[in-house]
Short mmCIF file of N, CA and C in Angstrom, two decimals:
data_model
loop_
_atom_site.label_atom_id
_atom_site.label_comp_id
_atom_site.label_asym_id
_atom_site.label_seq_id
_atom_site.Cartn_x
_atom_site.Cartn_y
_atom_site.Cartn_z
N UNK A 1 215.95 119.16 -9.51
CA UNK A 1 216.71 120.32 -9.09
C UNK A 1 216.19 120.83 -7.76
N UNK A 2 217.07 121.85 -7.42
CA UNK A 2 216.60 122.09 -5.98
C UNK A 2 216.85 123.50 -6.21
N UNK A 3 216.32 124.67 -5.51
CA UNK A 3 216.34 125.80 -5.88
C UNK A 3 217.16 126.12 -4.86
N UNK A 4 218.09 127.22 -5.52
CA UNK A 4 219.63 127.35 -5.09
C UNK A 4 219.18 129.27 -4.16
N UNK A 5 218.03 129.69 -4.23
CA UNK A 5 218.23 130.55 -3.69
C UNK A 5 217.98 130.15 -1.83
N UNK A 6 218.29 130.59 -1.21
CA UNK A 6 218.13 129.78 0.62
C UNK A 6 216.92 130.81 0.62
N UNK A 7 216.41 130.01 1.62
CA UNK A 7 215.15 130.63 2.92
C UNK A 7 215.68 131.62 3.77
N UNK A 8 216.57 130.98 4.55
CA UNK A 8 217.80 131.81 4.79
C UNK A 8 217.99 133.08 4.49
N UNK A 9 218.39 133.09 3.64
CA UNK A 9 219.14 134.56 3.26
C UNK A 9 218.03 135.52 2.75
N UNK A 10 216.79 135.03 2.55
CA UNK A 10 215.62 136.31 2.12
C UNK A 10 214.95 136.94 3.11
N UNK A 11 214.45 137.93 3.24
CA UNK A 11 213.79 138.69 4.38
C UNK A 11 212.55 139.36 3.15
N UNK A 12 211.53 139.26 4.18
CA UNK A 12 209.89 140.29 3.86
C UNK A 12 210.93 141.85 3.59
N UNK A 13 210.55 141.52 2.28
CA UNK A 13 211.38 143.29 1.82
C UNK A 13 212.39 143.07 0.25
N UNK A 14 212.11 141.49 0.87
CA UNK A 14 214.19 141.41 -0.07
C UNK A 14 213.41 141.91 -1.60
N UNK A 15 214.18 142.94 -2.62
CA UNK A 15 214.03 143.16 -3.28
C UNK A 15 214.72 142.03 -4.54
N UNK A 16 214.02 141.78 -5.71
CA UNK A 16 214.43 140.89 -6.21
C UNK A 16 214.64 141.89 -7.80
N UNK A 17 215.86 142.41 -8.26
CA UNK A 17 215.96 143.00 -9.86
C UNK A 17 215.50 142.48 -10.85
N UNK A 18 215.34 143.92 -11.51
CA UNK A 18 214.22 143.82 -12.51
C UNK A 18 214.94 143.14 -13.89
N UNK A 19 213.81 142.54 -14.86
CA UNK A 19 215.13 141.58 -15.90
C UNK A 19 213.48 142.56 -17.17
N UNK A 20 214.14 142.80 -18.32
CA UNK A 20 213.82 142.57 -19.26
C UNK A 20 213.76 141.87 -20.39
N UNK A 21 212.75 141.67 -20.46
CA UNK A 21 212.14 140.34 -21.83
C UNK A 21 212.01 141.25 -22.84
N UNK A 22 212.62 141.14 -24.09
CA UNK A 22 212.16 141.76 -25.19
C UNK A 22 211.53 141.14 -25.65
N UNK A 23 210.19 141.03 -26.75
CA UNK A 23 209.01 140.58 -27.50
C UNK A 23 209.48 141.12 -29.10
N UNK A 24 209.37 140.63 -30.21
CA UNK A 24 209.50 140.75 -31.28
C UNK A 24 208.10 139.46 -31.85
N UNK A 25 207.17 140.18 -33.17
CA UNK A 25 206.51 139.38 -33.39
C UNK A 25 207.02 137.60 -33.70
N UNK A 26 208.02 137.27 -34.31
CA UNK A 26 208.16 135.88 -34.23
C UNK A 26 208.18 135.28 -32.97
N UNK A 27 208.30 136.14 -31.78
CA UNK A 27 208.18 135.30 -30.44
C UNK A 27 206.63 134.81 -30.44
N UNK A 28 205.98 135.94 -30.72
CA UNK A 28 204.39 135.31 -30.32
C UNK A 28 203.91 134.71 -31.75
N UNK A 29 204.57 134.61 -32.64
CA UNK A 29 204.19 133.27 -33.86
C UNK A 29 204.81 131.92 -33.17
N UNK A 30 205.89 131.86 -32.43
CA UNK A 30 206.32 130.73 -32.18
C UNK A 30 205.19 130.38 -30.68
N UNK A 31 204.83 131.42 -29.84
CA UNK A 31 204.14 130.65 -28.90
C UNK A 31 202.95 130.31 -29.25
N UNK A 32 202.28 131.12 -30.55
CA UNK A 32 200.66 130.76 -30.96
C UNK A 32 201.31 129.03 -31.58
N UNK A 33 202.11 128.53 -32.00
CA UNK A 33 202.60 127.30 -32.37
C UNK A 33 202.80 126.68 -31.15
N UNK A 34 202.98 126.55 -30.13
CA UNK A 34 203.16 126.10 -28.86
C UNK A 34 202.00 126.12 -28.41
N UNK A 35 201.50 127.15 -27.91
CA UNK A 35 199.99 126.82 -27.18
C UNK A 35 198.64 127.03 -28.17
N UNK A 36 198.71 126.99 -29.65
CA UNK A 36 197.47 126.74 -30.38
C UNK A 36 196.75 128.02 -30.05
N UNK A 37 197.36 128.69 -29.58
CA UNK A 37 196.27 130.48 -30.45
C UNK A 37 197.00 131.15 -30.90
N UNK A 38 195.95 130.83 -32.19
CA UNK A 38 196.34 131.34 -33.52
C UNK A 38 195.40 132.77 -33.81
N UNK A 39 194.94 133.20 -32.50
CA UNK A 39 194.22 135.01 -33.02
C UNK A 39 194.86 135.50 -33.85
N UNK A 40 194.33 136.15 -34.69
CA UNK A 40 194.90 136.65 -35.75
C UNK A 40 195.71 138.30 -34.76
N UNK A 41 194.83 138.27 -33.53
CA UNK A 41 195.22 140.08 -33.04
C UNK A 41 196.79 139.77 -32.27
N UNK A 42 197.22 138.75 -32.27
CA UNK A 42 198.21 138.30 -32.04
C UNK A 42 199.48 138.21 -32.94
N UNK A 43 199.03 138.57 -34.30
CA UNK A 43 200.06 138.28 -35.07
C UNK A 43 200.07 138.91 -36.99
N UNK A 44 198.85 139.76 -36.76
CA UNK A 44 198.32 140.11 -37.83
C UNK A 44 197.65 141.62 -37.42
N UNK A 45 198.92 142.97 -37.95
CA UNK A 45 198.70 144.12 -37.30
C UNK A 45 197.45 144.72 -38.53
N UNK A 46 196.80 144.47 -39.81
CA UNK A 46 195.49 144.74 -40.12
C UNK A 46 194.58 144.47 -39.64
N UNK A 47 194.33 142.87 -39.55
CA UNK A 47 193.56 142.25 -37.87
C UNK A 47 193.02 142.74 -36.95
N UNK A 48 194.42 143.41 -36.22
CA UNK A 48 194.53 143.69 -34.80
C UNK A 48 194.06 144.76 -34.73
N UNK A 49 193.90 146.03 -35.95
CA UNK A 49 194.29 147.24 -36.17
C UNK A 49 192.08 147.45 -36.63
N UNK A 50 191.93 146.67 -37.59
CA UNK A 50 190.34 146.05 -37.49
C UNK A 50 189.73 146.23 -36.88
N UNK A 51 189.85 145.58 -35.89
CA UNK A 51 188.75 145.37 -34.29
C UNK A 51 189.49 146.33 -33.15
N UNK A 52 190.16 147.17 -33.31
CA UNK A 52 190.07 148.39 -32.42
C UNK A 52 191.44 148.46 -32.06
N UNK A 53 192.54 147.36 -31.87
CA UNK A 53 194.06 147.29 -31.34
C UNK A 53 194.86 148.38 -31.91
N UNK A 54 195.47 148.97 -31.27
CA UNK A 54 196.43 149.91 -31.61
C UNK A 54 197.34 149.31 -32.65
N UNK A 55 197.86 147.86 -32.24
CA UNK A 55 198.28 147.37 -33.49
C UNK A 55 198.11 145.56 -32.64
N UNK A 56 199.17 144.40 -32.88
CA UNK A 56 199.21 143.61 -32.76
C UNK A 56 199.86 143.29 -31.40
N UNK A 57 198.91 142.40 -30.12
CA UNK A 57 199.30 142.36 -29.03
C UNK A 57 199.76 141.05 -28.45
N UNK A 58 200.89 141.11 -27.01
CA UNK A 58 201.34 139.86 -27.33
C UNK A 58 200.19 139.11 -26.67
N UNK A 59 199.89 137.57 -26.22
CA UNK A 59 199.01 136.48 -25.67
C UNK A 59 198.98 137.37 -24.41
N UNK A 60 198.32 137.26 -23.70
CA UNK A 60 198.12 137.22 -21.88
C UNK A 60 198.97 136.22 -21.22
N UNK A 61 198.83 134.80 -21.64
CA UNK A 61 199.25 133.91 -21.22
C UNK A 61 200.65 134.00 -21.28
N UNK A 62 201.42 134.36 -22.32
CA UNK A 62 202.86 134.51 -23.15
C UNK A 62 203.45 135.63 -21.64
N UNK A 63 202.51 136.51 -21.93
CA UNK A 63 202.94 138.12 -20.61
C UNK A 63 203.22 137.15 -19.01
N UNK A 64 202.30 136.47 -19.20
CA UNK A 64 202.16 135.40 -17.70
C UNK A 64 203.15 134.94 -17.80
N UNK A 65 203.90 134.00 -18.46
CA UNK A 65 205.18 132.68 -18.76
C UNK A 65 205.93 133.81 -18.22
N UNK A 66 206.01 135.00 -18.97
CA UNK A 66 207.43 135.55 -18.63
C UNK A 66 207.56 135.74 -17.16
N UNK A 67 206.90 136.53 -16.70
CA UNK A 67 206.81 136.64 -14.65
C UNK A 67 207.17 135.40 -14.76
N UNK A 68 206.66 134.08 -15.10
CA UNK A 68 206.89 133.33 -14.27
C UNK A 68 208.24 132.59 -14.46
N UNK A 69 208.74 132.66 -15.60
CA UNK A 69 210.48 132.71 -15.89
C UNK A 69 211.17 133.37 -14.68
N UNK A 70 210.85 134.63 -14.69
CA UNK A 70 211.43 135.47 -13.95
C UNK A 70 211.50 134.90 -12.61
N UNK A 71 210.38 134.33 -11.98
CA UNK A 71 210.39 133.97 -10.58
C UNK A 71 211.49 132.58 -10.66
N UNK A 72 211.11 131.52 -11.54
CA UNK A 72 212.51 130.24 -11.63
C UNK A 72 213.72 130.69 -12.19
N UNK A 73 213.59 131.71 -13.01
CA UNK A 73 215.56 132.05 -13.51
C UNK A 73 215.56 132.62 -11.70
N UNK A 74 214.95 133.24 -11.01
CA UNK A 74 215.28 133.27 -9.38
C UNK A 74 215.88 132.95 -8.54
N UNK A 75 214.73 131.84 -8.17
CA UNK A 75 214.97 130.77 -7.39
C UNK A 75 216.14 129.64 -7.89
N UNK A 76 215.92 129.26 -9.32
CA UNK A 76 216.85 128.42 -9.75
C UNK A 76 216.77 126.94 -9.79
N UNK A 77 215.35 127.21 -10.14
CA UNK A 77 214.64 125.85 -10.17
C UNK A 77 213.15 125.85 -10.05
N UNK A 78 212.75 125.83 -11.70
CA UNK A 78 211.06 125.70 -12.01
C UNK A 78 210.31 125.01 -10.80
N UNK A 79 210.80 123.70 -10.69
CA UNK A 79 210.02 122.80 -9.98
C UNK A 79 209.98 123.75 -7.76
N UNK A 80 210.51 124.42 -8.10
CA UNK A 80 210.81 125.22 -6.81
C UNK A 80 208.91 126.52 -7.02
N UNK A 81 208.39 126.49 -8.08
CA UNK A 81 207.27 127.47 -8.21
C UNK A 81 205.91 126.31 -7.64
N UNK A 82 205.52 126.97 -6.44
CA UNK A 82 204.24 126.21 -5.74
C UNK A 82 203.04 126.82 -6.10
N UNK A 83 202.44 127.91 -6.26
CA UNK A 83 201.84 128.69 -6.48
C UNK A 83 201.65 129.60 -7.09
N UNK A 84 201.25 130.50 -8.79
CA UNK A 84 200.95 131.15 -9.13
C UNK A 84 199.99 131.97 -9.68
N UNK A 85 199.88 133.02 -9.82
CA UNK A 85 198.21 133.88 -10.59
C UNK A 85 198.96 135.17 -10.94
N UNK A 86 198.01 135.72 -11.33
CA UNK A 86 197.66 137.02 -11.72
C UNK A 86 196.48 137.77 -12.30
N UNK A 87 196.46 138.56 -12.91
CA UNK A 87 195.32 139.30 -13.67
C UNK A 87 196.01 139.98 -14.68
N UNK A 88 195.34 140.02 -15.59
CA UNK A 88 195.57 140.70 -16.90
C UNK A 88 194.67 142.18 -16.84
N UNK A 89 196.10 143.06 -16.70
CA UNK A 89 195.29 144.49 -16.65
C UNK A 89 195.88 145.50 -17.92
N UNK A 90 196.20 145.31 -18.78
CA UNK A 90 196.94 145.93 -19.69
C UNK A 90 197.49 145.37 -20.89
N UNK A 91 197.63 145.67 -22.18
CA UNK A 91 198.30 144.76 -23.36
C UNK A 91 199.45 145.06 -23.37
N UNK A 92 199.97 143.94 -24.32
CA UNK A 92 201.74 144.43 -24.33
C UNK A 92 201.40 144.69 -25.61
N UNK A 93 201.51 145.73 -26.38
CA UNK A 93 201.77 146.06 -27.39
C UNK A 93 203.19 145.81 -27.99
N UNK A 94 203.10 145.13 -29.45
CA UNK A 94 204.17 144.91 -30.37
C UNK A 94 204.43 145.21 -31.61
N UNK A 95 204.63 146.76 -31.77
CA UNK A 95 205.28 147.37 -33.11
C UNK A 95 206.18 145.92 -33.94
N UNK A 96 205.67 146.18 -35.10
CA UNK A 96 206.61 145.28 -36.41
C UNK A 96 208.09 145.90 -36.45
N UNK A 97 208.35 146.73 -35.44
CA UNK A 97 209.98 147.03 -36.09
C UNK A 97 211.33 146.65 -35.28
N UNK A 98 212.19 146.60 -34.82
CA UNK A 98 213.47 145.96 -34.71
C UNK A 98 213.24 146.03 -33.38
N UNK A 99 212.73 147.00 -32.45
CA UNK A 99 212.42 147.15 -30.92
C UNK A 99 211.47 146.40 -30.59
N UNK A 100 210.37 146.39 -31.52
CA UNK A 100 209.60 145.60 -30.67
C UNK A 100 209.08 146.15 -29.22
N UNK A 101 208.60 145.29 -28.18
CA UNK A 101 208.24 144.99 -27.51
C UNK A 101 209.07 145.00 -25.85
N UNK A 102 209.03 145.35 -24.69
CA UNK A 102 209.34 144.88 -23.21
C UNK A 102 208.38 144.55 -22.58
N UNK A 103 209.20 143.64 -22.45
CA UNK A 103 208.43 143.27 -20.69
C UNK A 103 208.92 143.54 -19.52
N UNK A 104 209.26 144.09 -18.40
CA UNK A 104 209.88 144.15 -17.47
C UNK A 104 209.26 143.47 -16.16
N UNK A 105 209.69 142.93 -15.79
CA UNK A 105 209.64 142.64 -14.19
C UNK A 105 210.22 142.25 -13.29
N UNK A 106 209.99 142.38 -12.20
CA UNK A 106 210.56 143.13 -10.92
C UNK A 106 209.75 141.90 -9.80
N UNK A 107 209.91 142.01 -8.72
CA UNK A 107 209.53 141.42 -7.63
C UNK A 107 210.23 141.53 -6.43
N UNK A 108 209.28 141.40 -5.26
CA UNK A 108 209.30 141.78 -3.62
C UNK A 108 209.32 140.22 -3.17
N UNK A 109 210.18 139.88 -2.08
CA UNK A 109 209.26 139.75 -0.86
C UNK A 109 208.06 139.60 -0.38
N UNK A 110 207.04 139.26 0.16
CA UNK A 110 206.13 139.90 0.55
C UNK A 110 205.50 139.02 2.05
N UNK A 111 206.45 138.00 1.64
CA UNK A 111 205.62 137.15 3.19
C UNK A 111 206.82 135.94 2.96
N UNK A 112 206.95 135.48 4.17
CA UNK A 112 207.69 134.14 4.60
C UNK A 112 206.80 133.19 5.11
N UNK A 113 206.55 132.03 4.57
CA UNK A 113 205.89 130.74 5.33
C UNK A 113 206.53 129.97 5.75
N UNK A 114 205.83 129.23 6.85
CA UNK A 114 206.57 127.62 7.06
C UNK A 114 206.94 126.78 5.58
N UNK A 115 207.65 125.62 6.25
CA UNK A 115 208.38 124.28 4.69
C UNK A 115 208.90 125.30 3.75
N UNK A 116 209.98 126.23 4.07
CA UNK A 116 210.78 127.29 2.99
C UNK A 116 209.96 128.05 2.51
N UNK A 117 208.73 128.89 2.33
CA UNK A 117 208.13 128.70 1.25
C UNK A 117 208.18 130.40 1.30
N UNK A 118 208.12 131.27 0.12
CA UNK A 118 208.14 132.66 0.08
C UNK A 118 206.87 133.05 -0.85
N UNK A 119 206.15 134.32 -0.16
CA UNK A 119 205.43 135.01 -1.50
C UNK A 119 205.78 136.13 -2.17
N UNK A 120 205.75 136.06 -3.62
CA UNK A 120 206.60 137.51 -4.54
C UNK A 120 205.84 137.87 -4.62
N UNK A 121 205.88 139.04 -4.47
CA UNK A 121 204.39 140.36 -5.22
C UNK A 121 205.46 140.89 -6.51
N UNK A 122 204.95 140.45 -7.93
CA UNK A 122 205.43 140.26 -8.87
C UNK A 122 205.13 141.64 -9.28
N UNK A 123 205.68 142.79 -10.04
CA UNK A 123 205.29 143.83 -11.17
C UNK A 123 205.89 143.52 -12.49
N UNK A 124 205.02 143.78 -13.48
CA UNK A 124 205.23 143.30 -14.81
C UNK A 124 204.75 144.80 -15.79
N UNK A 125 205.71 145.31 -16.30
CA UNK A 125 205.46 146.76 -17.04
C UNK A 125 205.88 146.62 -18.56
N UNK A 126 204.83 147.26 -19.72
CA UNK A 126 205.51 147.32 -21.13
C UNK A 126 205.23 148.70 -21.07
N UNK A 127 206.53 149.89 -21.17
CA UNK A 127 206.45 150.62 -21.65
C UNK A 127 205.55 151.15 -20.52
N UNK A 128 204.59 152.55 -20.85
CA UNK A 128 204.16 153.08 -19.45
C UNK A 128 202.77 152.55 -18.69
N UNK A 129 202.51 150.71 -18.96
CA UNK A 129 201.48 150.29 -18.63
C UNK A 129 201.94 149.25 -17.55
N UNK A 130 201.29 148.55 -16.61
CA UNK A 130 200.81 147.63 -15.74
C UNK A 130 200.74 147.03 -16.34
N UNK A 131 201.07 145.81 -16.94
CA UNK A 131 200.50 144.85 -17.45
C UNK A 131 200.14 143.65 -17.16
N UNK A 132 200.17 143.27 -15.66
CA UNK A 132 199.67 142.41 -14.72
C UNK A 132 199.77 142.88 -13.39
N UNK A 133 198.65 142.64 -12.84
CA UNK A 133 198.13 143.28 -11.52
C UNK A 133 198.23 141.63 -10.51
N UNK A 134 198.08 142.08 -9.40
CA UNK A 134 197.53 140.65 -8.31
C UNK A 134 198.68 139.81 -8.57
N UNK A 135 199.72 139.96 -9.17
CA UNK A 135 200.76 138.83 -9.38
C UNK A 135 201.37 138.56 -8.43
N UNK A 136 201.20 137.51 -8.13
CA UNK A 136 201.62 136.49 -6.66
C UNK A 136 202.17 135.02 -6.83
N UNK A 137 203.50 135.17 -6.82
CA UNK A 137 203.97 133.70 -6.42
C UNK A 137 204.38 133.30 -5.25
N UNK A 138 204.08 131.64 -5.01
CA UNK A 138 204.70 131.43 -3.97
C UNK A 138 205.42 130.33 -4.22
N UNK A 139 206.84 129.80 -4.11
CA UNK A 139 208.25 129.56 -4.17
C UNK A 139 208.73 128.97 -2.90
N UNK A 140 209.36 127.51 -3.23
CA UNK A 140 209.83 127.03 -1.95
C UNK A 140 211.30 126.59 -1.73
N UNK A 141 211.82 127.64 -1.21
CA UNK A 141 213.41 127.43 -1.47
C UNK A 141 214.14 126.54 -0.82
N UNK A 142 215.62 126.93 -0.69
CA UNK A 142 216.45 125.60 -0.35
C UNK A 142 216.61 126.09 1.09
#
């Protein structure tokens, strides 16, 4: 695939809308089955509730995938993501009840390189927390 958003048409600024991910605990039973952590604070709100958690939180890694969905549902093409990170500054907390969980994120602009290539300054929010800081992709469009 080739990523359908142009070089072209983005400018240092271009604002990119915000998408929400909802989280419900069977999402993070199905990713502890996918990537093999099986923490119990992940999926077990006595557990979680045990060792100090407000209740049961989603992976870090799981919070990560989503930004980085967000940046290829984008661009419009995974293989279009050159570069990513972040930091984990916040939990996503996930109530057992029908709401569940958000994720929100959002992304900038933030620099244009040579060979297409763009950097997002990613924001990722559950509810009234940060939940990834330093989030930086860089993306090489059509």
């Amino acid at each position: 695939m080739t990523a359908t958003v142009k070089y072209d048409e983005v400018e240092v600024g271009h604002q990119i809308p915000a998408v929400d991910y909802p989280v419900h605990r069977v999402n993070l039973v199905m990713y502890a089955g996918a990537s093999g952590d099986f923490n119990p604070i992940h999926w077990n709100e006595r557990y979680a509730k045990a060792v100090g958690l407000p209740d049961v939180i989603a992976h870090g890694m799981f919070t990560m995938a989503e930004a980085g969905r967000f940046v290829t549902d984008w661009a419009g093409d995974p293989g279009a993501l050159v570069d990513y990170g972040v930091r984990f500054s916040s939990m996503v907390v996930v109530p057992d009840n029908d709401d569940g969980a958000v994720i929100t994120v959002s992304g900038v602009v933030e620099d244009k390189l040579d060979d297409n290539r763009v950097v997002i300054a990613l924001t990722a929010r559950s509810g009234d927390s940060r939940v990834l800081s330093k989030a930086r992709a860089t993306v090489r469009l059509a």
